[in-house]
Short mmCIF file of C-alpha atoms in Angstrom, two decimals:
data_model
loop_
_atom_site.label_atom_id
_atom_site.label_comp_id
_atom_site.label_asym_id
_atom_site.label_seq_id
_atom_site.Cartn_x
_atom_site.Cartn_y
_atom_site.Cartn_z
CA MET A 1 -6.62 -17.55 24.30
CA LYS A 2 -4.58 -20.52 23.14
CA ASN A 3 -1.77 -20.36 20.58
CA THR A 4 -1.06 -16.70 21.33
CA LEU A 5 2.06 -15.32 19.68
CA TYR A 6 4.54 -13.44 21.83
CA VAL A 7 6.30 -10.99 19.55
CA GLY A 8 9.11 -8.80 20.86
CA ASN A 9 9.17 -5.07 20.18
CA THR A 10 12.24 -5.51 18.00
CA GLN A 11 10.13 -7.59 15.60
CA LYS A 12 7.16 -5.21 15.52
CA PHE A 13 6.55 -2.20 13.29
CA ASN A 14 4.46 0.96 13.62
CA ALA A 15 0.78 0.84 12.66
CA PHE A 16 1.03 3.62 10.05
CA LEU A 17 3.20 1.35 7.91
CA LEU A 18 0.14 -0.83 7.31
CA PHE A 19 -0.98 1.82 4.82
CA TYR A 20 2.05 0.99 2.67
CA VAL A 21 1.72 -2.76 3.27
CA VAL A 22 -1.92 -2.82 2.11
CA THR A 23 -1.21 -0.58 -0.88
CA ALA A 24 1.84 -2.59 -1.94
CA SER A 25 0.04 -5.91 -1.51
CA GLN A 26 -2.91 -4.85 -3.69
CA ILE A 27 -1.05 -3.23 -6.56
CA GLY A 28 0.69 -5.83 -8.67
CA VAL A 29 0.37 -7.60 -12.01
CA GLY A 30 -3.43 -7.37 -12.00
CA ILE A 31 -3.31 -3.65 -12.73
CA HIS A 32 -1.83 -4.31 -16.18
CA GLY A 33 -4.95 -5.77 -17.74
CA PHE A 34 -7.92 -5.87 -15.38
CA GLN A 35 -9.92 -3.54 -17.67
CA ARG A 36 -10.59 -6.10 -20.41
CA VAL A 37 -11.99 -8.75 -18.06
CA LEU A 38 -14.03 -6.19 -16.15
CA TYR A 39 -15.42 -4.60 -19.32
CA SER A 40 -16.41 -7.97 -20.76
CA GLU A 41 -18.76 -8.43 -17.78
CA ALA A 42 -20.02 -4.94 -16.92
CA LYS A 43 -19.40 -2.95 -20.15
CA GLN A 44 -19.33 0.85 -19.62
CA ASP A 45 -20.60 0.35 -16.05
CA ALA A 46 -17.36 -1.42 -15.16
CA TRP A 47 -16.46 1.44 -12.82
CA ILE A 48 -19.53 0.59 -10.72
CA SER A 49 -18.31 -2.99 -10.35
CA LEU A 50 -14.90 -1.68 -9.33
CA VAL A 51 -16.32 0.60 -6.64
CA LEU A 52 -18.58 -2.18 -5.33
CA SER A 53 -15.64 -4.60 -5.17
CA PHE A 54 -13.77 -2.15 -2.93
CA VAL A 55 -16.86 -1.60 -0.78
CA LEU A 56 -16.92 -5.37 -0.32
CA ALA A 57 -13.18 -5.28 0.45
CA HIS A 58 -13.76 -2.71 3.22
CA ILE A 59 -16.53 -4.86 4.70
CA ALA A 60 -14.40 -8.01 4.47
CA VAL A 61 -11.41 -6.36 6.14
CA MET A 62 -13.66 -5.00 8.91
CA VAL A 63 -14.83 -8.57 9.62
CA MET A 64 -11.21 -9.80 9.56
CA MET A 65 -10.20 -7.14 12.09
CA LYS A 66 -13.22 -7.93 14.30
CA THR A 67 -12.05 -11.55 14.43
CA LEU A 68 -8.44 -10.56 15.15
CA ASP A 69 -9.53 -8.19 17.92
CA MET A 70 -11.09 -11.13 19.77
CA TYR A 71 -7.56 -12.41 20.29
CA GLU A 72 -4.82 -10.58 22.16
CA SER A 73 -2.01 -11.34 19.73
CA ASN A 74 -2.77 -14.07 17.29
CA ASP A 75 -2.77 -14.65 13.55
CA LEU A 76 -5.09 -16.62 11.29
CA TYR A 77 -3.14 -19.84 11.80
CA GLY A 78 -3.42 -19.60 15.59
CA ILE A 79 -7.12 -18.73 15.37
CA HIS A 80 -7.71 -21.87 13.29
CA LEU A 81 -6.01 -23.99 15.95
CA ASP A 82 -7.93 -22.31 18.76
CA ILE A 83 -11.37 -22.69 17.15
CA PHE A 84 -11.10 -25.96 15.23
CA GLY A 85 -8.48 -27.87 17.21
CA LYS A 86 -5.15 -29.35 16.19
CA TYR A 87 -6.13 -31.59 13.28
CA PHE A 88 -8.83 -29.66 11.44
CA GLY A 89 -7.11 -26.39 12.34
CA ASN A 90 -3.86 -27.58 10.75
CA PHE A 91 -5.82 -28.79 7.74
CA LEU A 92 -7.21 -25.26 7.25
CA ASN A 93 -3.72 -23.86 7.82
CA PHE A 94 -2.37 -26.14 5.10
CA ILE A 95 -5.06 -24.91 2.70
CA TYR A 96 -4.10 -21.31 3.42
CA ILE A 97 -0.42 -22.10 2.86
CA VAL A 98 -1.31 -23.59 -0.53
CA TYR A 99 -3.36 -20.46 -1.26
CA CYS A 100 -0.34 -18.25 -0.51
CA MET A 101 1.85 -20.38 -2.78
CA ALA A 102 -0.75 -20.22 -5.56
CA ALA A 103 -0.90 -16.42 -5.21
CA PHE A 104 2.90 -16.26 -5.40
CA LEU A 105 2.91 -18.44 -8.53
CA ALA A 106 0.14 -16.45 -10.24
CA ILE A 107 1.94 -13.14 -9.68
CA LEU A 108 5.27 -14.59 -10.83
CA LYS A 109 3.88 -16.17 -14.01
CA ASN A 110 1.88 -13.10 -15.03
CA TYR A 111 4.89 -10.83 -14.63
CA ILE A 112 7.14 -13.19 -16.58
CA GLU A 113 4.56 -13.30 -19.37
CA VAL A 114 4.46 -9.50 -19.54
CA ILE A 115 8.27 -9.39 -19.82
CA ASN A 116 8.27 -12.04 -22.57
CA THR A 117 5.56 -10.22 -24.51
CA TRP A 118 6.65 -6.60 -24.22
CA VAL A 119 10.39 -6.52 -23.51
CA PHE A 120 12.30 -9.77 -24.15
CA PRO A 121 10.25 -12.11 -26.39
CA TYR A 122 13.02 -14.69 -26.75
CA LEU A 123 14.34 -14.71 -23.19
CA ASP A 124 13.90 -18.09 -21.51
CA THR A 125 11.19 -18.12 -18.83
CA ILE A 126 13.39 -20.39 -16.68
CA PHE A 127 16.09 -17.71 -16.55
CA LEU A 128 13.52 -15.05 -15.63
CA CYS A 129 11.98 -17.29 -12.98
CA ILE A 130 15.34 -18.03 -11.35
CA THR A 131 16.37 -14.36 -11.42
CA ILE A 132 13.16 -13.16 -9.76
CA LEU A 133 13.25 -15.97 -7.18
CA ILE A 134 16.81 -15.01 -6.19
CA ILE A 135 15.71 -11.40 -5.61
CA VAL A 136 12.66 -12.51 -3.60
CA VAL A 137 14.68 -14.92 -1.45
CA TYR A 138 17.24 -12.20 -0.73
CA ALA A 139 14.49 -9.82 0.41
CA PHE A 140 12.65 -12.55 2.36
CA SER A 141 15.79 -13.52 4.27
CA GLY A 142 15.83 -10.06 5.88
CA GLY A 143 12.63 -10.78 7.81
CA LEU A 144 9.31 -9.01 8.12
CA ARG A 145 10.69 -5.57 8.98
CA VAL A 146 12.76 -5.59 5.80
CA ILE A 147 9.71 -6.68 3.78
CA VAL A 148 7.65 -3.84 5.30
CA GLY A 149 10.49 -1.48 4.37
CA ILE A 150 10.30 -2.71 0.78
CA CYS A 151 6.53 -2.02 0.84
CA PHE A 152 7.28 1.56 1.94
CA PHE A 153 9.96 1.96 -0.73
CA SER A 154 7.81 0.51 -3.54
CA PHE A 155 4.98 2.94 -2.73
CA PHE A 156 6.96 5.82 -4.22
CA PHE A 157 7.32 3.89 -7.48
CA ILE A 158 3.52 3.79 -7.65
CA LEU A 159 3.01 7.55 -7.19
CA TRP A 160 4.14 8.44 -10.70
CA ILE A 161 1.29 6.47 -12.33
CA PRO A 162 -1.60 8.99 -11.88
CA PRO A 163 0.34 12.01 -13.24
CA ILE A 164 1.57 10.14 -16.31
CA LEU A 165 -1.99 9.11 -17.19
CA ILE A 166 -2.72 12.75 -18.00
CA PHE A 167 -1.27 12.12 -21.49
CA PRO A 168 -4.02 9.69 -22.62
CA LEU A 169 -6.67 12.09 -21.28
CA HIS A 170 -6.11 14.29 -24.34
CA TYR A 171 -7.62 11.55 -26.50
CA SER A 172 -10.45 10.54 -24.15
CA ASP A 173 -14.14 10.69 -24.99
CA LEU A 174 -16.55 10.83 -22.03
CA ASN A 175 -19.39 9.59 -24.24
CA PHE A 176 -17.90 6.09 -23.94
CA LEU A 177 -19.14 6.06 -20.31
CA LEU A 178 -22.75 6.45 -21.42
CA PRO A 179 -25.39 5.25 -20.84
CA VAL A 180 -24.86 4.82 -17.10
CA LEU A 181 -26.53 1.85 -15.33
CA ASP A 182 -27.32 0.22 -18.66
CA THR A 183 -25.74 -3.11 -17.65
CA GLU A 184 -27.87 -5.69 -15.88
CA LEU A 185 -27.29 -6.34 -12.18
CA LYS A 186 -25.98 -9.80 -13.04
CA GLY A 187 -23.26 -8.31 -15.25
CA ILE A 188 -22.20 -5.84 -12.55
CA ALA A 189 -22.06 -8.69 -10.01
CA LYS A 190 -19.89 -10.74 -12.38
CA GLY A 191 -17.65 -7.70 -12.73
CA VAL A 192 -17.21 -7.59 -8.96
CA LEU A 193 -16.27 -11.28 -8.99
CA SER A 194 -13.77 -10.74 -11.82
CA MET A 195 -11.91 -8.16 -9.69
CA SER A 196 -11.01 -10.80 -7.08
CA PHE A 197 -7.56 -11.58 -8.49
CA THR A 198 -6.76 -7.89 -8.96
CA ILE A 199 -7.57 -6.44 -5.53
CA ILE A 200 -6.58 -9.28 -3.18
CA GLY A 201 -3.60 -8.80 -0.91
CA PHE A 202 -5.17 -6.99 2.02
CA GLU A 203 -5.87 -10.39 3.62
CA ILE A 204 -2.21 -10.26 4.72
CA ILE A 205 -3.59 -8.42 7.77
CA ASN A 206 -4.66 -11.86 9.07
CA ILE A 207 -1.03 -12.92 9.37
CA ILE A 208 0.74 -9.65 10.05
CA TYR A 209 -1.55 -8.48 12.88
CA PRO A 210 0.56 -9.74 15.85
CA PHE A 211 3.56 -7.77 14.57
CA VAL A 212 1.78 -4.38 14.67
CA LYS A 213 2.69 -2.11 17.59
CA GLU A 214 -0.26 0.28 18.08
CA LYS A 215 -3.20 -2.07 17.73
CA ASP A 216 -5.61 0.71 18.65
CA LYS A 217 -4.66 2.65 15.51
CA TYR A 218 -4.07 0.00 12.85
CA LYS A 219 -7.63 -0.10 11.45
CA ARG A 220 -7.61 3.40 10.02
CA TYR A 221 -4.38 2.76 8.10
CA VAL A 222 -5.74 -0.44 6.57
CA HIS A 223 -8.82 1.43 5.33
CA PHE A 224 -6.69 4.35 4.07
CA GLY A 225 -4.62 1.85 2.10
CA LEU A 226 -7.75 0.41 0.49
CA LEU A 227 -9.00 3.91 -0.38
CA PHE A 228 -5.71 4.83 -2.05
CA THR A 229 -5.80 1.63 -4.09
CA LEU A 230 -9.40 2.37 -5.10
CA PHE A 231 -8.35 5.84 -6.26
CA LEU A 232 -5.54 4.40 -8.38
CA TYR A 233 -7.58 1.60 -9.96
CA LEU A 234 -10.57 3.86 -10.57
CA SER A 235 -8.37 6.50 -12.25
CA ILE A 236 -6.85 3.91 -14.58
CA LEU A 237 -10.22 2.32 -15.35
CA LEU A 238 -12.01 5.60 -16.14
CA ILE A 239 -9.20 6.70 -18.45
CA SER A 240 -9.24 3.29 -20.14
CA LEU A 241 -13.02 3.38 -20.61
CA THR A 242 -12.87 6.84 -22.18
CA PHE A 243 -9.72 6.24 -24.24
CA PHE A 244 -10.62 2.89 -25.83
CA SER A 245 -13.83 2.07 -27.62
CA GLY A 246 -15.74 -0.92 -26.28
CA GLU A 247 -14.51 -3.14 -29.11
CA GLN A 248 -10.89 -2.08 -28.61
CA LEU A 249 -11.00 -2.60 -24.86
CA SER A 250 -12.50 -6.08 -25.19
CA LYS A 251 -9.52 -7.08 -27.38
CA THR A 252 -6.71 -5.33 -25.45
CA ILE A 253 -5.10 -7.78 -23.03
CA TRP A 254 -2.87 -5.26 -21.22
CA ALA A 255 -4.80 -2.00 -21.48
CA THR A 256 -2.70 -0.14 -18.89
CA LEU A 257 0.54 -0.91 -20.72
CA THR A 258 -1.10 0.13 -23.99
CA LEU A 259 -1.96 3.48 -22.39
CA PHE A 260 1.68 3.90 -21.42
CA SER A 261 2.82 2.99 -24.94
CA ILE A 262 1.24 6.11 -26.49
CA ILE A 263 3.31 8.40 -24.27
CA ARG A 264 6.31 9.98 -25.96
CA LEU A 265 8.85 11.96 -23.97
CA PRO A 266 11.95 13.75 -25.34
CA PHE A 267 14.28 11.57 -23.28
CA ILE A 268 12.29 8.27 -23.28
CA GLU A 269 10.89 6.63 -26.41
CA ARG A 270 9.28 3.51 -24.90
CA VAL A 271 7.76 4.44 -21.55
CA GLU A 272 6.00 1.08 -21.20
CA ILE A 273 9.32 -0.81 -21.27
CA ILE A 274 10.70 1.34 -18.45
CA THR A 275 7.42 0.77 -16.60
CA ILE A 276 7.64 -3.02 -16.89
CA CYS A 277 11.21 -3.06 -15.62
CA ILE A 278 10.34 -0.82 -12.67
CA TRP A 279 7.31 -3.01 -11.96
CA LEU A 280 9.56 -5.66 -10.44
CA ILE A 281 10.04 -3.32 -7.48
CA ILE A 282 6.25 -2.96 -7.22
CA ILE A 283 5.48 -6.71 -7.28
CA LEU A 284 8.40 -7.59 -4.98
CA PRO A 285 6.36 -6.82 -1.80
CA ASN A 286 3.51 -9.02 -3.17
CA LEU A 287 5.83 -11.98 -3.57
CA CYS A 288 7.67 -11.44 -0.28
CA LEU A 289 4.46 -11.08 1.75
CA TYR A 290 2.91 -14.26 0.36
CA MET A 291 6.14 -16.18 0.89
CA TRP A 292 6.40 -14.87 4.45
CA SER A 293 2.73 -15.76 5.10
CA ALA A 294 3.33 -19.32 3.92
CA TYR A 295 6.40 -19.52 6.17
CA ARG A 296 4.39 -18.42 9.21
CA GLY A 297 1.87 -21.17 8.47
CA VAL A 298 4.54 -23.85 8.14
CA LEU A 299 6.03 -22.76 11.48
CA ARG A 300 2.63 -23.29 13.11
CA MET A 301 2.44 -26.85 11.80
CA LYS A 302 6.05 -27.89 12.32
CA PHE A 303 9.22 -26.06 13.26
CA ILE A 304 11.46 -25.67 10.25
CA SER A 305 14.49 -23.48 9.67
CA THR A 306 14.23 -20.53 7.31
CA LYS A 307 16.83 -22.09 4.98
CA LYS A 308 14.93 -25.38 4.67
CA PHE A 309 11.62 -23.60 4.08
CA THR A 310 13.18 -21.33 1.46
CA PHE A 311 14.70 -24.30 -0.36
CA PHE A 312 11.47 -26.31 -0.52
CA PHE A 313 9.30 -23.27 -1.31
CA VAL A 314 11.52 -22.17 -4.19
CA LEU A 315 11.82 -25.74 -5.47
CA ILE A 316 8.04 -26.23 -5.58
CA ILE A 317 7.45 -22.87 -7.28
CA PHE A 318 10.20 -23.54 -9.83
CA VAL A 319 8.92 -27.03 -10.72
CA VAL A 320 5.30 -25.86 -11.09
CA ASN A 321 6.55 -22.91 -13.16
CA LEU A 322 7.91 -25.38 -15.74
CA TYR A 323 4.42 -26.74 -16.40
CA VAL A 324 2.57 -23.40 -16.42
CA ASN A 325 4.23 -21.91 -19.48
CA LYS A 326 1.49 -21.18 -22.03
CA ARG A 327 -0.97 -18.30 -22.26
CA ALA A 328 -3.96 -20.65 -22.03
CA THR A 329 -2.53 -22.33 -18.92
CA ILE A 330 -1.80 -18.98 -17.27
CA ASN A 331 -5.33 -17.78 -18.05
CA MET A 332 -6.72 -20.96 -16.51
CA LEU A 333 -4.53 -20.41 -13.42
CA ASN A 334 -5.81 -16.83 -13.13
CA ASP A 335 -9.45 -17.88 -13.51
CA TYR A 336 -9.31 -20.69 -10.96
CA PHE A 337 -7.21 -18.72 -8.52
CA GLY A 338 -9.52 -15.70 -8.83
CA LYS A 339 -12.52 -17.84 -7.84
CA VAL A 340 -10.67 -19.43 -4.93
CA ALA A 341 -9.39 -16.01 -3.82
CA PHE A 342 -12.94 -14.66 -3.75
CA ILE A 343 -13.95 -17.43 -1.34
CA VAL A 344 -10.82 -17.10 0.82
CA VAL A 345 -10.80 -13.30 1.00
CA PHE A 346 -14.45 -12.25 0.73
CA VAL A 347 -16.50 -15.22 1.98
CA TYR A 348 -14.43 -17.19 4.49
CA PRO A 349 -13.79 -14.23 6.89
CA PHE A 350 -17.54 -14.07 7.63
CA ILE A 351 -17.66 -17.81 8.38
CA LEU A 352 -14.58 -17.61 10.61
CA PHE A 353 -15.98 -14.61 12.48
CA LEU A 354 -19.20 -16.51 13.15
CA PHE A 355 -17.30 -19.48 14.63
CA ALA A 356 -15.03 -17.18 16.68
CA PHE A 357 -18.04 -15.26 18.00
CA ILE A 358 -19.88 -18.46 18.99
CA LYS A 359 -16.78 -19.85 20.73
CA LYS A 360 -16.31 -16.58 22.61
CA LYS A 361 -19.93 -16.69 23.82
CA ILE A 362 -19.57 -20.33 24.92
CA LYS A 363 -16.38 -19.52 26.86
CA LYS A 364 -18.07 -16.56 28.56
CA SER A 365 -21.01 -18.71 29.62
CA GLN A 366 -18.63 -21.38 30.96
CA VAL A 367 -16.66 -18.78 32.95
CA SER A 368 -19.85 -17.31 34.43
CA LYS A 369 -21.06 -20.80 35.45
CA ASN A 370 -17.72 -21.55 37.13
CA GLU A 371 -17.88 -18.26 39.03
CA GLU A 372 -21.40 -19.05 40.24
CA ASN A 373 -20.28 -22.47 41.44
#
């Protein structure tokens, strides 16, 4: 295959670490308030939409891995060039780079908004943006193996979430889940669509694949990562549905943080504030992975040093950040990005697989004809 990447063993990492990469890439700012949007579409059957969205995620990632397995050691950018040629392939690569930058911006802006709302209402967003970008650039400069290490490290900051949700269970009412299957199929389908922004991240497998050592084992760890994320999101959603009434949930922007706010410990008064501060460690892998993915795409189009890429990437994000500074604008960004993400993550892999499969068949037929001649 053309455009194959030759990655040395010193740059690769073990397949089991994909579990932490997938988990870290899926758990980010979306977990703070996905319940309200999901409930507005699917009502008390929101948990069905959540489960279906992860079923779709498993199917989508299976198709992604089928496409990747057709190539010895190639990423999405190389596959584009191999199937569609230099010009249209680079055009698709450019679109994916823009997608990665948009994902980075959406995560950054949503986290800054949470900080401004819950912790530091009067702190300038520019200062917060610069501070977070400095941390991300420092982590990114270490390379992929460092980023994967951060994914592993951040996983242990996620593990405390399920146990601490036991506190709101004391005030839960299971009757809020009834009646089951009362929502129309259209509402459940809209709920699945609304989860796009929340559960994306696993598409990083398209870029990270060549850097995995045991390619015969990587699939199971990707699926395990998706299952763990499903468990976490489903736990939070079920507790939210039984804790809040329908009217309350439809008006609560950050339901997860509100759940944390009712917790009172002898040594911590405001658990949600500690949670928000710790959350920077949890979203750091998200930001680093999308920045690294964009960098890999730029390298495919034109060689550029890491320093130059970092400068231009940070500059673009910072400038756009200045214009996306209101709640309405951030909501619009989330809505549009969620729709685009659904196409990129859940629709496009099927189209790409079809083209890759057809090209593989054509090449096989050409090889067989040449052998006959």
